[in-house]
């Protein structure tokens, strides 16, 4: 299930609500990153949790700017995270997506991180936010304009999801992914 079929803006909070109503098994929010440093490049994947990492907080602040809630509603956010029984699964999903994205694109592996993203709050399934490149980096921006690069990104996302799903059935241990 997609949260949208065109470029129409859907509020951040509504995106997880759509996934919840559809009884989705996974929620993946795909974003293009930005940084004050034009040299920042690569891919990184987040799952919902609190963090002290200033860079992760800055990314979350930029992404949360379009939401109705944010870090300013910290007590509600802490409660939501504490009650989230999908943190371990989300971390595993993030690790699989990140590894596959980095491998498929050959880009800098910026790792798996945590941050309080509004778009992930309320998801009733394992959920991640994948930052697929930096629009603020000239090289990344040019690559994103190339169909072949976008295809590699899509394949990386697919392989990450596939690896996670296979791990649920125990097939990863058998080497079938």
Coordinates of C-alpha atoms in Angstrom, one line a residue:
X1 CA 0.0 0.0 0.0
X2 CA 1.3 3.4 -0.9
X3 CA 0.4 6.5 1.1
X4 CA 0.0 8.4 -2.2
X5 CA 0.0 7.8 -5.9
X6 CA 1.1 11.3 -7.0
X7 CA 3.1 14.3 -5.7
X8 CA 0.2 15.5 -3.5
X9 CA 1.4 16.4 0.0
X10 CA 0.0 14.2 2.8
X11 CA 0.6 15.4 6.4
X12 CA 3.3 13.4 8.2
X13 CA 1.0 12.0 10.8
X14 CA -1.5 10.9 8.2
X15 CA 1.1 8.7 6.4
X16 CA 1.4 6.2 9.3
X17 CA -2.4 6.4 9.9
X18 CA -2.9 5.3 6.3
X19 CA -0.5 2.4 6.8
X20 CA -2.2 1.4 10.1
X21 CA -5.7 1.5 8.5
X22 CA -4.3 -0.8 5.7
X23 CA -2.9 -3.2 8.3
X24 CA 0.5 -2.8 6.6
X25 CA 3.2 -5.2 7.6
X26 CA 6.0 -2.6 7.2
X27 CA 6.2 1.1 6.9
X28 CA 9.1 2.7 4.9
X29 CA 9.3 6.5 4.4
X30 CA 11.7 7.4 1.7
X31 CA 13.3 10.9 1.8
X32 CA 16.0 12.9 0.1
X33 CA 18.3 14.4 2.7
X34 CA 19.8 17.9 3.0
X35 CA 22.6 19.3 5.1
X36 CA 24.2 22.6 5.8
X37 CA 27.5 20.9 4.7
X38 CA 27.4 20.6 0.9
X39 CA 30.0 17.8 1.2
X40 CA 27.6 15.5 3.1
X41 CA 26.8 12.5 0.9
X42 CA 25.5 9.0 1.1
X43 CA 22.6 6.9 2.5
X44 CA 21.4 6.5 6.0
X45 CA 18.4 4.8 7.6
X46 CA 16.6 5.8 10.8
X47 CA 14.1 4.2 13.1
X48 CA 12.1 5.9 15.8
X49 CA 13.8 6.5 19.1
X50 CA 15.3 9.3 21.1
X51 CA 18.8 10.5 20.4
X52 CA 21.5 12.8 21.6
X53 CA 23.2 12.9 18.2
X54 CA 23.0 16.6 17.0
X55 CA 23.2 15.6 13.3
X56 CA 20.3 13.1 13.7
X57 CA 18.3 15.7 15.6
X58 CA 18.9 18.3 12.9
X59 CA 17.7 15.8 10.2
X60 CA 14.6 15.1 12.3
X61 CA 13.9 18.8 12.8
X62 CA 14.1 19.4 9.1
X63 CA 11.8 16.4 8.3
X64 CA 9.4 17.3 11.1
X65 CA 8.9 20.9 10.0
X66 CA 5.9 19.8 7.9
X67 CA 4.2 18.0 10.8
X68 CA 1.7 19.2 13.3
X69 CA 3.7 17.8 16.1
X70 CA 7.4 17.6 16.8
X71 CA 10.1 17.5 19.3
X72 CA 8.4 20.3 21.2
X73 CA 5.8 17.7 22.3
X74 CA 8.5 15.7 24.1
X75 CA 6.4 14.1 26.9
X76 CA 4.0 12.6 24.3
X77 CA 6.9 11.5 22.2
X78 CA 8.7 9.8 25.1
X79 CA 5.4 8.0 26.0
X80 CA 4.9 6.9 22.4
X81 CA 8.5 5.5 22.1
X82 CA 8.3 3.8 25.5
X83 CA 5.1 2.0 24.5
X84 CA 6.4 1.1 21.0
X85 CA 6.8 -2.7 20.9
X86 CA 8.2 -2.5 17.4
X87 CA 11.6 -0.9 18.2
X88 CA 13.7 -4.1 17.9
X89 CA 12.0 -5.0 14.7
X90 CA 12.4 -1.5 13.3
X91 CA 16.1 -1.6 14.2
X92 CA 16.5 -4.9 12.3
X93 CA 14.5 -3.6 9.3
X94 CA 16.7 -0.4 9.3
X95 CA 19.9 -2.5 9.4
X96 CA 18.7 -4.6 6.4
X97 CA 17.6 -1.6 4.4
X98 CA 20.8 0.4 5.1
X99 CA 23.1 -2.5 4.2
X100 CA 21.3 -3.1 1.0
X101 CA 21.0 0.6 0.0
X102 CA 24.8 1.1 0.6
X103 CA 25.6 -2.0 -1.4
X104 CA 23.3 -1.3 -4.3
X105 CA 24.4 2.3 -4.7
X106 CA 28.0 2.1 -3.8
X107 CA 27.5 5.3 -1.9
X108 CA 28.8 6.3 1.5
X109 CA 27.2 4.1 4.2
X110 CA 26.3 6.7 6.9
X111 CA 24.7 3.9 9.0
X112 CA 21.6 3.2 11.0
X113 CA 20.5 6.0 13.4
X114 CA 17.7 6.8 15.7
X115 CA 15.7 10.1 15.8
X116 CA 12.3 11.3 16.8
X117 CA 10.7 11.5 13.3
X118 CA 7.0 12.5 13.4
X119 CA 6.4 10.4 10.2
X120 CA 7.3 7.3 12.2
X121 CA 5.3 8.0 15.3
X122 CA 2.2 5.9 15.7
X123 CA 3.2 3.2 13.3
X124 CA 1.8 -0.2 14.5
X125 CA 4.3 -2.1 12.4
X126 CA 8.1 -2.0 12.0
X127 CA 8.9 1.3 10.5
X128 CA 12.0 3.1 9.1
X129 CA 12.9 6.4 7.3
X130 CA 15.4 6.0 4.5
X131 CA 17.5 9.0 3.5
X132 CA 18.5 8.0 0.0
X133 CA 20.9 10.9 -1.0
X134 CA 21.6 14.5 -0.2
X135 CA 19.9 17.1 -2.4
X136 CA 22.4 19.7 -0.9
X137 CA 25.3 17.8 -2.4
X138 CA 25.9 18.5 -6.1
X139 CA 27.0 15.0 -6.9
X140 CA 24.1 13.3 -5.1
X141 CA 21.6 15.7 -6.7
X142 CA 22.9 14.9 -10.2
X143 CA 22.8 11.2 -9.5
X144 CA 19.2 11.5 -8.3
X145 CA 18.3 12.9 -11.7
X146 CA 19.5 9.7 -13.4
X147 CA 17.0 6.9 -14.0
X148 CA 19.7 4.2 -13.6
X149 CA 20.6 5.6 -10.1
X150 CA 17.0 5.8 -9.0
X151 CA 16.6 2.2 -10.2
X152 CA 19.6 1.1 -8.0
X153 CA 18.0 2.9 -5.1
X154 CA 14.8 1.1 -5.7
X155 CA 16.6 -2.3 -5.9
X156 CA 18.5 -1.5 -2.7
X157 CA 15.3 -0.8 -0.9
X158 CA 13.7 -3.9 -2.3
X159 CA 16.6 -6.1 -1.3
X160 CA 16.6 -4.6 2.2
X161 CA 12.9 -5.4 2.6
X162 CA 13.4 -8.8 1.2
X163 CA 16.3 -9.6 3.5
X164 CA 14.2 -8.5 6.5
X165 CA 11.2 -10.6 5.4
X166 CA 13.3 -13.6 4.8
X167 CA 14.9 -13.2 8.3
X168 CA 11.4 -13.5 9.8
X169 CA 10.9 -16.9 8.3
X170 CA 14.4 -18.1 9.2
X171 CA 15.6 -18.2 5.6
X172 CA 18.4 -15.8 6.2
X173 CA 20.2 -18.3 8.4
X174 CA 19.9 -20.8 5.7
X175 CA 21.6 -18.5 3.2
X176 CA 18.6 -18.1 0.9
X177 CA 18.6 -14.3 0.6

